[in-house]
Short mmCIF file of C-alpha atoms and ligand atoms in Angstrom, two decimals:
data_model
loop_
_atom_site.label_atom_id
_atom_site.label_comp_id
_atom_site.label_asym_id
_atom_site.label_seq_id
_atom_site.Cartn_x
_atom_site.Cartn_y
_atom_site.Cartn_z
CA MET A 151 31.96 -10.37 16.37
CA ALA A 152 33.52 -8.20 19.20
CA HIS A 153 29.91 -8.31 20.81
CA ALA A 154 29.21 -12.11 19.27
CA ARG A 155 29.50 -13.31 22.89
CA ALA A 156 27.09 -11.11 24.54
CA LEU A 157 24.52 -11.64 21.41
CA GLU A 158 25.07 -15.28 22.04
CA GLU A 159 23.88 -15.25 25.65
CA ILE A 160 21.22 -13.48 24.90
CA ARG A 161 20.35 -16.07 22.68
CA THR A 162 20.30 -18.31 25.33
CA ALA A 163 18.47 -16.41 27.91
CA LEU A 164 15.33 -15.55 25.58
CA GLY A 165 15.12 -18.79 23.10
CA SER A 166 14.30 -18.27 19.14
CA LYS A 167 11.02 -16.57 19.41
CA GLY A 168 12.85 -13.94 21.85
CA VAL A 169 15.45 -12.82 19.18
CA ILE A 170 14.90 -10.83 15.64
CA GLU A 171 18.06 -10.36 13.62
CA GLY A 172 19.33 -10.25 10.00
CA ASP A 173 16.89 -8.42 7.32
CA ASP A 174 14.25 -8.80 9.56
CA LEU A 175 15.49 -5.76 12.05
CA ALA A 176 14.86 -2.98 9.21
CA ALA A 177 11.58 -2.45 10.32
CA PHE A 178 12.63 -1.67 13.81
CA THR A 179 15.75 0.42 13.20
CA GLN A 180 13.65 3.23 11.50
CA ASP A 181 11.01 5.34 13.14
CA ILE A 182 7.83 5.82 11.85
CA ARG A 183 8.27 8.49 9.81
CA GLY A 184 11.41 7.12 8.37
CA ALA A 185 12.98 10.86 9.52
CA TYR A 186 15.77 8.44 11.74
CA LYS A 187 17.63 5.44 10.87
CA GLY A 188 19.79 3.58 13.27
CA GLN A 189 22.18 -0.07 13.18
CA ALA A 190 20.74 -2.97 15.74
CA LEU A 191 22.77 -6.12 16.32
CA LEU A 192 19.66 -7.65 17.51
CA LEU A 193 16.28 -7.28 18.19
CA ALA A 194 15.25 -8.66 21.97
CA ARG A 195 11.85 -9.46 22.93
CA PRO A 196 11.77 -10.90 26.65
CA ALA A 197 8.72 -12.55 27.50
CA SER A 198 8.82 -11.21 31.34
CA THR A 199 10.73 -8.91 33.58
CA GLU A 200 12.78 -11.72 35.02
CA GLU A 201 13.85 -12.14 31.16
CA ALA A 202 14.16 -8.57 30.14
CA ALA A 203 16.93 -8.13 33.61
CA ALA A 204 18.66 -11.04 32.35
CA VAL A 205 19.16 -9.14 28.76
CA VAL A 206 19.91 -5.96 30.36
CA ARG A 207 22.65 -7.72 32.72
CA ILE A 208 24.08 -9.30 29.55
CA CYS A 209 24.39 -5.56 28.17
CA ALA A 210 26.02 -4.14 30.92
CA ALA A 211 28.65 -6.81 31.46
CA HIS A 212 29.43 -6.88 27.55
CA ASP A 213 28.92 -2.45 27.31
CA LEU A 214 26.05 -3.02 24.64
CA VAL A 215 23.54 -0.58 24.21
CA ILE A 216 20.05 -1.11 24.76
CA VAL A 217 17.29 0.79 23.04
CA PRO A 218 13.78 0.15 24.77
CA GLN A 219 11.35 0.29 22.37
CA GLY A 220 7.43 -0.36 22.81
CA GLY A 221 4.81 0.56 19.35
CA ASN A 222 7.64 2.86 17.86
CA THR A 223 5.08 5.08 17.14
CA GLY A 224 7.19 8.19 18.55
CA LEU A 225 7.21 11.07 16.85
CA CYS A 226 11.19 12.31 17.52
CA GLY A 227 13.30 9.57 16.73
CA GLY A 228 13.60 8.30 20.98
CA ALA A 229 13.13 4.36 20.17
CA VAL A 230 15.83 4.13 17.53
CA PRO A 231 19.89 3.75 17.79
CA ARG A 232 22.01 6.28 17.31
CA GLY A 233 25.67 6.81 17.37
CA ALA A 234 28.34 4.40 16.60
CA ARG A 235 28.27 2.04 20.18
CA PRO A 236 26.83 -0.87 19.56
CA SER A 237 23.78 -1.43 20.25
CA ILE A 238 20.60 -3.66 21.00
CA ILE A 239 16.85 -2.71 20.28
CA LEU A 240 15.27 -4.13 23.92
CA SER A 241 11.14 -4.46 22.59
CA LEU A 242 8.33 -4.86 24.84
CA SER A 243 6.13 -6.01 21.95
CA ARG A 244 5.87 -9.75 23.90
CA MET A 245 4.97 -8.44 26.86
CA ASN A 246 2.03 -7.25 26.44
CA LYS A 247 -0.97 -8.64 29.05
CA ILE A 248 -3.36 -7.10 30.91
CA ILE A 249 -2.15 -8.43 34.46
CA SER A 250 -5.84 -7.16 36.38
CA VAL A 251 -8.90 -4.56 36.27
CA ASP A 252 -10.08 -3.81 39.77
CA PRO A 253 -12.89 -1.76 39.01
CA GLU A 254 -13.45 -0.83 43.07
CA ARG A 255 -9.91 0.37 43.03
CA TYR A 256 -10.29 2.06 39.52
CA THR A 257 -7.16 0.62 38.75
CA ILE A 258 -5.73 -1.54 35.70
CA THR A 259 -2.61 -3.16 36.51
CA ALA A 260 -0.84 -4.32 32.68
CA GLU A 261 2.69 -5.21 31.06
CA ALA A 262 4.20 -2.08 29.42
CA GLY A 263 3.81 -3.62 25.91
CA CYS A 264 0.26 -3.70 26.05
CA ILE A 265 -1.55 -1.27 23.63
CA LEU A 266 -3.40 1.20 24.76
CA GLN A 267 -6.85 0.06 22.54
CA SER A 268 -6.50 -3.21 24.53
CA ILE A 269 -6.55 -1.06 27.78
CA HIS A 270 -9.61 0.66 27.11
CA ASP A 271 -11.36 -2.31 26.18
CA ALA A 272 -10.48 -3.57 29.14
CA ALA A 273 -11.71 -0.80 30.97
CA ALA A 274 -15.05 -0.91 28.81
CA GLN A 275 -15.93 -4.48 30.33
CA VAL A 276 -15.96 -3.46 33.51
CA ASP A 277 -18.06 -0.06 32.85
CA ARG A 278 -14.83 2.24 33.08
CA ALA A 279 -13.00 4.64 31.23
CA PHE A 280 -8.90 5.04 30.95
CA ALA A 281 -8.04 8.24 29.61
CA MET A 282 -4.70 7.62 27.84
CA ASP A 283 -6.00 8.31 24.05
CA TRP A 284 -4.56 9.60 21.06
CA GLY A 285 -4.16 8.80 17.50
CA ALA A 286 -2.30 5.73 17.54
CA ARG A 287 -3.87 3.79 20.05
CA GLY A 288 -3.82 1.07 17.70
CA SER A 289 -0.44 0.37 17.99
CA ALA A 290 0.93 2.82 21.06
CA THR A 291 2.05 0.97 24.16
CA ILE A 292 1.68 2.18 27.69
CA GLY A 293 5.49 1.55 28.03
CA GLY A 294 5.79 4.44 25.71
CA GLY A 295 3.32 6.80 27.00
CA ILE A 296 5.25 6.71 30.31
CA SER A 297 8.39 7.34 28.38
CA THR A 298 7.56 9.75 26.78
CA ASN A 299 4.73 10.97 29.51
CA ALA A 300 1.60 11.58 25.91
CA GLY A 301 -0.62 13.85 26.25
CA GLY A 302 -3.71 13.23 23.63
CA ILE A 303 -6.84 14.18 23.70
CA ASN A 304 -8.09 13.54 26.93
CA VAL A 305 -5.65 15.70 28.82
CA LEU A 306 -7.89 19.06 28.97
CA ARG A 307 -9.99 16.83 31.65
CA PHE A 308 -8.35 13.68 33.09
CA GLY A 309 -4.44 15.76 32.93
CA ASN A 310 -1.46 13.63 30.79
CA THR A 311 0.09 10.35 30.96
CA ARG A 312 2.23 11.44 34.56
CA ASP A 313 -1.27 11.75 35.70
CA GLN A 314 -2.41 8.82 34.90
CA VAL A 315 0.08 6.22 36.67
CA LEU A 316 0.06 5.00 40.21
CA GLY A 317 2.50 2.80 40.55
CA LEU A 318 5.58 1.49 38.04
CA GLU A 319 7.73 -1.09 37.67
CA ALA A 320 11.13 -0.78 36.19
CA VAL A 321 14.79 -3.07 35.22
CA LEU A 322 17.33 -0.56 35.84
CA PRO A 323 20.72 -0.43 34.20
CA ASP A 324 22.79 -2.67 35.95
CA GLY A 325 20.01 -5.39 35.75
CA ARG A 326 18.25 -4.86 39.24
CA ILE A 327 14.12 -4.85 39.08
CA TRP A 328 12.48 -1.95 40.90
CA ASN A 329 9.14 -3.13 41.80
CA GLY A 330 7.03 0.04 42.43
CA LEU A 331 3.66 -1.77 41.63
CA ARG A 332 2.16 0.35 44.65
CA ALA A 333 -1.84 0.80 43.71
CA LEU A 334 -2.07 3.75 46.33
CA ARG A 335 -4.18 7.08 46.10
CA LYS A 336 -2.00 8.48 48.94
CA ASP A 337 1.70 8.09 49.62
CA SER A 338 3.75 11.01 50.93
CA SER A 339 6.66 8.54 52.03
CA GLY A 340 9.63 10.19 50.78
CA TYR A 341 11.10 10.72 46.95
CA ASP A 342 7.90 9.62 44.55
CA LEU A 343 10.84 8.12 41.98
CA LYS A 344 8.23 6.30 39.38
CA HIS A 345 8.10 10.24 37.70
CA LEU A 346 11.79 10.31 37.55
CA PHE A 347 11.12 7.41 34.78
CA ILE A 348 7.88 8.81 33.57
CA GLY A 349 9.44 11.17 30.20
CA ALA A 350 12.99 9.80 30.90
CA GLU A 351 12.92 8.17 26.90
CA GLY A 352 14.23 4.96 28.17
CA THR A 353 17.49 6.72 29.95
CA LEU A 354 16.69 5.32 33.03
CA GLY A 355 14.93 2.20 33.17
CA ILE A 356 13.01 -0.04 31.25
CA VAL A 357 9.74 0.49 32.25
CA THR A 358 8.26 -3.28 32.25
CA LYS A 359 4.62 -3.05 33.86
CA ALA A 360 2.04 -0.07 35.49
CA VAL A 361 -0.12 0.34 37.76
CA LEU A 362 -2.74 2.94 36.28
CA LYS A 363 -5.52 4.84 37.15
CA LEU A 364 -9.36 4.24 35.50
CA HIS A 365 -12.55 6.67 35.91
CA PRO A 366 -16.02 6.47 36.01
CA LYS A 367 -16.72 5.60 32.18
CA PRO A 368 -19.33 8.53 31.32
CA ALA A 369 -23.47 7.44 30.09
CA PHE A 370 -23.48 10.67 27.92
CA GLU A 371 -20.65 11.53 25.67
CA GLN A 372 -21.17 13.59 22.19
CA SER A 373 -19.10 15.62 20.09
CA MET A 374 -19.69 18.70 17.67
CA TRP A 375 -18.16 19.77 14.93
CA ALA A 376 -18.08 23.47 14.44
CA ALA A 377 -16.46 25.93 12.10
CA VAL A 378 -14.83 28.69 13.89
CA ALA A 379 -15.88 32.45 12.51
CA ASP A 380 -12.70 34.17 13.56
CA LEU A 381 -9.49 32.66 14.83
CA ASP A 382 -8.92 35.48 17.31
CA ARG A 383 -12.02 35.05 19.25
CA LEU A 384 -11.04 31.43 19.61
CA MET A 385 -10.64 32.11 23.51
CA GLU A 386 -14.05 33.45 24.04
CA LEU A 387 -15.49 30.25 22.49
CA PHE A 388 -12.87 28.28 24.33
CA VAL A 389 -14.16 29.58 27.81
CA LEU A 390 -17.88 29.79 26.99
CA ALA A 391 -17.92 26.22 26.34
CA ARG A 392 -15.80 25.42 29.69
CA SER A 393 -18.84 27.49 31.54
CA VAL A 394 -21.39 25.95 29.76
CA ALA A 395 -19.88 22.26 30.27
CA SER A 396 -17.26 22.82 33.05
CA GLU A 397 -15.55 19.46 33.81
CA GLY A 398 -17.57 17.96 31.69
CA LEU A 399 -15.66 19.36 28.54
CA THR A 400 -13.63 16.60 27.81
CA ALA A 401 -12.07 17.78 24.19
CA PHE A 402 -11.50 20.78 22.49
CA GLU A 403 -9.02 20.57 19.11
CA LEU A 404 -8.53 23.02 16.67
CA VAL A 405 -8.60 21.51 12.96
CA PRO A 406 -7.34 23.65 10.00
CA GLY A 407 -9.29 23.74 6.93
CA TYR A 408 -6.19 23.57 4.73
CA THR A 409 -5.80 20.24 5.88
CA TYR A 410 -9.28 19.19 6.51
CA GLU A 411 -9.86 19.69 2.80
CA MET A 412 -7.21 17.50 1.88
CA ALA A 413 -8.44 14.52 4.12
CA LEU A 414 -11.48 14.38 2.33
CA THR A 415 -10.25 14.12 -0.39
CA LYS A 416 -7.97 11.56 0.42
CA TYR A 417 -10.25 8.97 2.65
CA SER A 418 -13.35 8.74 0.81
CA GLY A 419 -15.03 7.45 3.72
CA LEU A 420 -14.96 10.29 5.64
CA MET A 421 -17.91 13.12 5.46
CA ARG A 422 -18.58 16.53 5.77
CA PRO A 423 -19.95 17.41 9.21
CA VAL A 424 -21.22 21.26 7.97
CA GLU A 425 -21.58 22.45 4.98
CA ALA A 426 -19.96 25.81 5.52
CA ARG A 427 -16.28 26.30 4.53
CA ALA A 428 -14.00 28.03 7.63
CA ASP A 429 -10.35 28.19 7.58
CA TRP A 430 -10.62 26.47 11.00
CA TYR A 431 -12.88 23.97 12.72
CA VAL A 432 -13.08 23.29 16.85
CA ILE A 433 -13.84 19.68 17.74
CA VAL A 434 -15.67 20.16 20.90
CA ARG A 435 -16.34 17.09 22.96
CA PHE A 436 -18.73 17.10 26.24
CA SER A 437 -19.22 14.05 28.30
CA GLY A 438 -20.94 13.41 31.34
CA GLN A 439 -23.85 11.34 33.85
CA GLN A 440 -26.59 13.20 32.55
CA PRO A 441 -27.28 13.82 28.84
CA VAL A 442 -25.53 16.27 27.51
CA THR A 443 -27.46 17.51 24.24
CA ASP A 444 -29.38 20.80 25.92
CA LYS A 445 -25.98 21.42 27.32
CA PHE A 446 -24.63 21.74 23.43
CA GLU A 447 -27.61 23.60 22.51
CA ASP A 448 -27.20 26.50 24.84
CA PHE A 449 -23.35 26.35 23.72
CA PHE A 450 -24.11 26.66 19.70
CA ALA A 451 -26.76 29.15 20.50
CA ARG A 452 -24.82 31.60 22.37
CA ALA A 453 -21.65 30.96 20.36
CA PHE A 454 -23.54 31.39 17.20
CA GLU A 455 -25.15 34.61 18.93
CA ALA A 456 -21.70 35.98 20.25
CA GLY A 457 -20.51 35.34 16.53
CA LEU A 458 -18.12 32.63 17.51
CA LEU A 459 -19.22 30.13 15.02
CA THR A 460 -20.58 30.07 11.36
CA ASP A 461 -21.88 26.76 12.05
CA GLY A 462 -22.33 23.21 13.78
CA ALA A 463 -23.21 19.73 13.56
CA LEU A 464 -23.59 18.03 16.64
CA ALA A 465 -22.90 13.82 16.33
CA GLN A 466 -26.51 12.46 16.77
CA THR A 467 -25.50 8.33 15.83
CA ILE A 468 -22.32 6.67 16.82
CA ALA A 469 -21.47 6.78 12.94
CA GLN A 470 -21.04 10.60 12.87
CA GLU A 471 -19.57 10.60 16.43
CA ASN A 472 -16.74 8.19 15.10
CA ASN A 473 -16.59 10.44 11.57
CA ILE A 474 -15.07 13.45 13.67
CA TRP A 475 -12.35 11.81 15.54
CA ASN A 476 -11.87 9.77 12.58
CA LEU A 477 -11.32 13.26 10.87
CA ARG A 478 -9.48 14.49 13.85
CA ASP A 479 -7.35 11.61 13.15
CA GLU A 480 -6.70 12.08 9.55
CA ILE A 481 -5.77 15.51 9.33
CA PRO A 482 -2.11 15.60 10.80
CA PRO A 483 0.25 17.38 7.94
CA LEU A 484 2.39 14.27 8.52
CA LYS A 485 -0.02 12.08 6.94
CA LEU A 486 -1.34 14.17 4.02
CA ILE A 487 2.05 16.00 2.49
CA LYS A 488 5.07 14.99 1.06
CA GLY A 489 8.51 16.81 1.59
CA LYS A 490 10.47 17.72 4.10
CA MET A 491 8.99 18.88 7.37
CA LEU A 492 9.89 21.50 9.85
CA LYS A 493 7.84 20.93 12.87
CA TRP A 494 7.14 22.03 16.57
CA ASP A 495 5.47 20.16 19.50
CA VAL A 496 4.19 23.81 20.82
CA SER A 497 3.00 24.61 24.50
CA VAL A 498 2.40 28.23 25.59
CA PRO A 499 0.47 29.22 28.51
CA ILE A 500 -3.42 28.92 26.76
CA ASP A 501 -4.37 32.28 26.72
CA LYS A 502 -1.76 33.18 24.45
CA ILE A 503 -2.16 30.40 22.00
CA VAL A 504 -3.73 32.55 19.13
CA PRO A 505 -1.49 35.32 19.34
CA PHE A 506 1.57 33.11 19.38
CA LEU A 507 0.45 31.45 16.18
CA ALA A 508 -0.15 34.99 14.33
CA HIS A 509 3.41 35.36 15.66
CA ALA A 510 4.74 32.52 14.30
CA GLN A 511 3.05 32.52 10.82
CA ARG A 512 4.51 36.63 10.63
CA SER A 513 7.88 35.42 11.55
CA ALA A 514 8.05 32.73 8.79
CA HIS A 515 6.91 35.11 6.36
CA ALA A 516 9.49 37.48 7.38
CA ILE A 517 12.34 34.91 6.24
CA ARG A 518 10.24 33.74 3.21
CA GLU A 519 6.97 35.08 1.44
CA ASP A 520 5.66 31.46 1.08
CA LEU A 521 5.79 29.19 3.98
CA ARG A 522 2.66 28.65 5.54
CA VAL A 523 2.43 27.50 9.43
CA ILE A 524 -0.02 24.12 9.58
CA ALA A 525 -1.07 23.91 12.83
CA PHE A 526 -4.03 21.48 14.76
CA GLY A 527 -4.25 20.08 18.17
CA HIS A 528 -5.03 20.35 21.74
CA VAL A 529 -5.73 23.74 21.64
CA GLY A 530 -7.42 23.42 25.09
CA ASP A 531 -4.33 22.31 26.18
CA GLY A 532 -2.94 25.54 24.68
CA ASN A 533 -0.36 22.47 22.74
CA LEU A 534 -0.37 22.42 18.78
CA HIS A 535 1.61 20.81 16.54
CA MET A 536 2.80 22.86 14.13
CA SER A 537 4.82 22.47 10.67
CA ILE A 538 6.14 23.67 7.86
CA PHE A 539 6.50 22.32 4.63
CA PRO A 540 9.16 24.27 2.75
CA GLU A 541 9.27 24.06 -1.24
CA GLY A 542 12.27 24.93 -3.43
CA GLY A 543 14.88 22.81 -2.14
CA SER A 544 16.18 19.80 -1.01
CA PRO A 545 17.99 18.50 1.86
CA GLY A 546 21.73 18.64 1.11
CA ASP A 547 21.50 22.21 -0.76
CA ALA A 548 23.11 24.91 1.69
CA ALA A 549 21.23 27.58 0.84
CA PHE A 550 18.23 25.88 1.76
CA ASP A 551 19.27 23.96 4.57
CA ALA A 552 20.17 26.97 5.96
CA MET A 553 16.62 28.88 5.59
CA CYS A 554 15.51 25.74 7.80
CA THR A 555 17.41 26.07 10.02
CA ARG A 556 17.24 29.67 10.07
CA VAL A 557 13.17 29.14 10.31
CA VAL A 558 13.41 26.35 13.06
CA SER A 559 15.84 28.69 15.38
CA GLU A 560 13.34 31.96 15.25
CA ILE A 561 10.34 29.97 15.92
CA ASP A 562 12.02 28.03 19.27
CA LYS A 563 13.10 31.53 20.27
CA LEU A 564 9.45 32.68 19.58
CA ILE A 565 8.42 30.06 21.57
CA TRP A 566 10.49 30.87 24.88
CA SER A 567 9.59 34.23 24.46
CA TYR A 568 5.89 33.40 25.29
CA GLY A 569 7.22 31.16 28.07
CA GLY A 570 6.56 27.41 25.97
CA SER A 571 7.88 24.30 25.47
CA ILE A 572 8.88 22.57 22.17
CA CYS A 573 8.41 19.45 23.23
CA ALA A 574 4.80 19.57 24.32
CA GLU A 575 4.06 15.83 24.47
CA HIS A 576 5.97 14.03 21.95
CA GLY A 577 9.48 14.19 24.16
CA VAL A 578 12.34 15.28 23.12
CA GLY A 579 14.29 11.65 21.11
CA VAL A 580 16.48 12.51 18.42
CA GLU A 581 14.28 15.30 16.78
CA ASN A 582 14.63 18.14 19.68
CA PHE A 583 18.07 16.46 21.29
CA ASP A 584 19.89 19.86 19.68
CA ARG A 585 17.16 22.52 20.47
CA LEU A 586 16.43 21.81 24.03
CA PRO A 587 19.13 23.42 26.19
CA GLY A 588 17.94 27.11 24.45
CA GLN A 589 14.77 26.08 27.08
CA LYS A 590 15.85 25.31 29.82
CA PRO A 591 18.62 26.74 32.49
CA ALA A 592 21.77 24.84 32.37
CA ILE A 593 21.14 24.18 36.47
CA GLU A 594 18.36 22.02 35.13
CA PHE A 595 20.35 20.13 32.51
CA GLU A 596 23.16 19.92 35.59
CA MET A 597 20.22 18.25 37.69
CA MET A 598 19.54 15.69 34.95
CA ALA A 599 22.89 14.93 34.23
CA ARG A 600 23.26 14.04 37.77
CA VAL A 601 19.99 12.02 37.54
CA ARG A 602 20.89 10.21 34.96
CA ASP A 603 24.96 9.28 36.29
CA ILE A 604 23.54 7.94 39.24
CA PHE A 605 20.97 5.20 37.66
CA ASP A 606 23.09 4.36 34.65
CA PRO A 607 27.25 5.60 34.95
CA GLN A 608 27.74 3.28 31.95
CA GLY A 609 25.94 5.30 29.89
CA LEU A 610 23.81 2.29 28.39
CA PHE A 611 20.44 3.08 28.18
CA ASN A 612 18.87 5.10 25.12
CA PRO A 613 22.16 7.51 25.07
CA GLY A 614 22.03 9.88 22.58
CA LYS A 615 18.72 11.25 23.34
CA ILE A 616 16.87 13.99 24.92
CA PHE A 617 20.52 15.91 26.16
CA ASP A 618 24.06 14.96 25.95
CA PRO A 619 25.10 14.20 30.20
CA LYS A 620 28.63 15.41 28.68
CA ARG A 621 28.17 19.08 28.10
CA PHE A 622 27.05 19.34 31.85
CA PRO A 623 29.54 19.24 34.86
CA SER A 624 28.16 16.30 36.77
CA ALA A 625 28.10 14.08 33.47
CA SER A 626 29.36 10.67 33.18
CA ALA A 627 32.63 10.11 31.35
CA ALA A 628 30.92 6.35 29.81
CA GLU A 629 28.36 8.69 26.84
C1 FAD B 784 -0.81 8.80 14.36
C2 FAD B 784 0.12 9.34 15.51
C3 FAD B 784 -0.68 10.39 16.34
C4 FAD B 784 -0.41 10.30 17.62
N1 FAD B 784 -0.71 11.51 18.98
C5 FAD B 784 -0.52 11.76 19.78
C6 FAD B 784 -0.77 12.29 20.77
O1 FAD B 784 -1.88 12.75 20.22
N2 FAD B 784 -0.13 12.78 21.90
C7 FAD B 784 1.30 12.32 22.18
O2 FAD B 784 1.55 12.39 23.51
N3 FAD B 784 1.78 11.27 20.99
C8 FAD B 784 1.36 11.01 20.49
N4 FAD B 784 1.54 10.48 19.25
C9 FAD B 784 3.26 10.17 19.00
C10 FAD B 784 3.40 8.14 20.31
O3 FAD B 784 2.24 7.63 19.88
C11 FAD B 784 3.87 8.82 21.39
O4 FAD B 784 4.84 9.79 21.61
C12 FAD B 784 3.03 7.14 22.11
O5 FAD B 784 4.24 7.41 23.46
C13 FAD B 784 5.05 6.31 21.69
O6 FAD B 784 4.53 5.18 22.35
P1 FAD B 784 5.41 4.03 21.37
O7 FAD B 784 4.88 2.61 22.38
O8 FAD B 784 5.05 3.67 20.24
O9 FAD B 784 6.71 4.15 22.58
P2 FAD B 784 7.81 4.41 21.24
O10 FAD B 784 8.08 4.91 19.95
O11 FAD B 784 8.65 2.86 20.88
O12 FAD B 784 9.19 4.59 22.39
C14 FAD B 784 9.23 5.73 22.63
C15 FAD B 784 10.32 6.57 23.87
O13 FAD B 784 9.87 6.02 24.77
C16 FAD B 784 10.61 4.65 25.24
N5 FAD B 784 10.13 3.80 25.61
C17 FAD B 784 9.22 3.06 25.40
N6 FAD B 784 9.27 1.85 25.90
C18 FAD B 784 9.75 2.11 26.47
C19 FAD B 784 10.11 1.29 27.96
N7 FAD B 784 8.81 0.33 28.33
N8 FAD B 784 10.52 1.18 28.63
C20 FAD B 784 11.47 2.89 28.93
N9 FAD B 784 11.33 3.30 27.79
C21 FAD B 784 10.50 2.95 26.66
C22 FAD B 784 11.91 4.71 23.78
O14 FAD B 784 12.80 4.25 24.10
C23 FAD B 784 11.88 6.36 23.46
O15 FAD B 784 12.33 6.89 23.99
C24 FAD B 784 1.40 9.90 17.72
C25 FAD B 784 1.76 9.00 16.78
C26 FAD B 784 1.22 8.81 16.04
C27 FAD B 784 2.27 7.82 14.94
#
């Protein structure tokens, strides 16, 4: 085998605990949805930055592609090898330690394979809060979150992952280590290179450690589940919540009645927070150092009087609070509906989100009357996860495939016509690789290609993801 020597060197560098091969690889060579499958010669599991760098040097010497992988919870196929070039997966799963928790600095330093929940637990122990939080918190890693610039349910108050990273360490494609683990809130000493690695989806370096911000832990936090009277007036409801709670509004999520009912049927442990049935619900969370119940009473009274809500229930116990957020975790259609899924991770300026959604539904109907747009998510950030499950055909059926392609293309164009993005928080990966060129001017891709070429002239790190540097003038010939 052409790469037998490289693989033997990796085995020697990492020992038996550090590699996974053969049939055991199958779980790592496909994504969580089973939508993307690839081939890998081996999975390397370094236990330290130095081991990760050693693996990279071996691969660089033997022209082996490296696909970094965290928890493999990504929704765009970015952590799975793609293409014909011989590849290995470099998993951060053994680099999962918390290095230090610094309550006075309001920071935590961790290895990139640390899962989100561990950081939340460590922060809570010193009376601090960590902002990065989403449904996959039990298995997504810090490194994966950084590499996709993930969002989640706290973006409204704290910003996305980019806003949580103070410093990081990365292994570069030539095997050198860059230690940028600075815990500084201020540093205007030139280019802030950490930002290049945030959202790079493993194409510029392997993130091995990070210094992350912590926040004061709110003494009071409560959520309300409410039935929306009229989706067209959702922005009025959002503006009211903001005016009542100001910075204390820490989540504003949209839930469709359609998948809510499905989730209640599927999971017997979930409870209906309100008796009223509606097409749409919202989850509103207020947090602060003072009790928030009075603010909720004010919010609900004003919203009800203005005809914005038909019903609402404020969580009074931890069990009720957990039920609301468990419902939120279980309403994604991916978990409830089988079949071919066309999906969009849309962001548009927040005041445009409702008109956009109605327009998307009209566009889908114009192509085929029975297409239903399902949307849910972080509406307070102007971000919706949108999907369509077209029936009556299967992949491989030419007419069905052409119809699906048309729907995706028309809705992508619609998103751009609203000044939006098709990759709000999940990244590009493979999923949006062919679609992204429509979103940005060529000069932007050219700059991205130049950056990629400087870091990785051999095209070793995660080729076939985000964009194709060969399509742009400065492209490296290697990929
Ligand atoms: C139920 C569920 C809910 C979700 N909700 C949200 C949500 O609300 N918001 C959101 O933003 N995402 C969400 N996601 C998507 C996913 O959890 C995030 O994209 C997350 O950031 C992926 O982390 P991971 O560790 O699983 O990374 P992976 O899936 O393993 O990798 C993702 C990408 O990052 C690269 N990568 C991973 N680790 C490194 C590293 N250390 N160095 C360099 N590159 C690396 C990979 O090559 C790949 O390109 C959800 C997923 C699920 C399953």
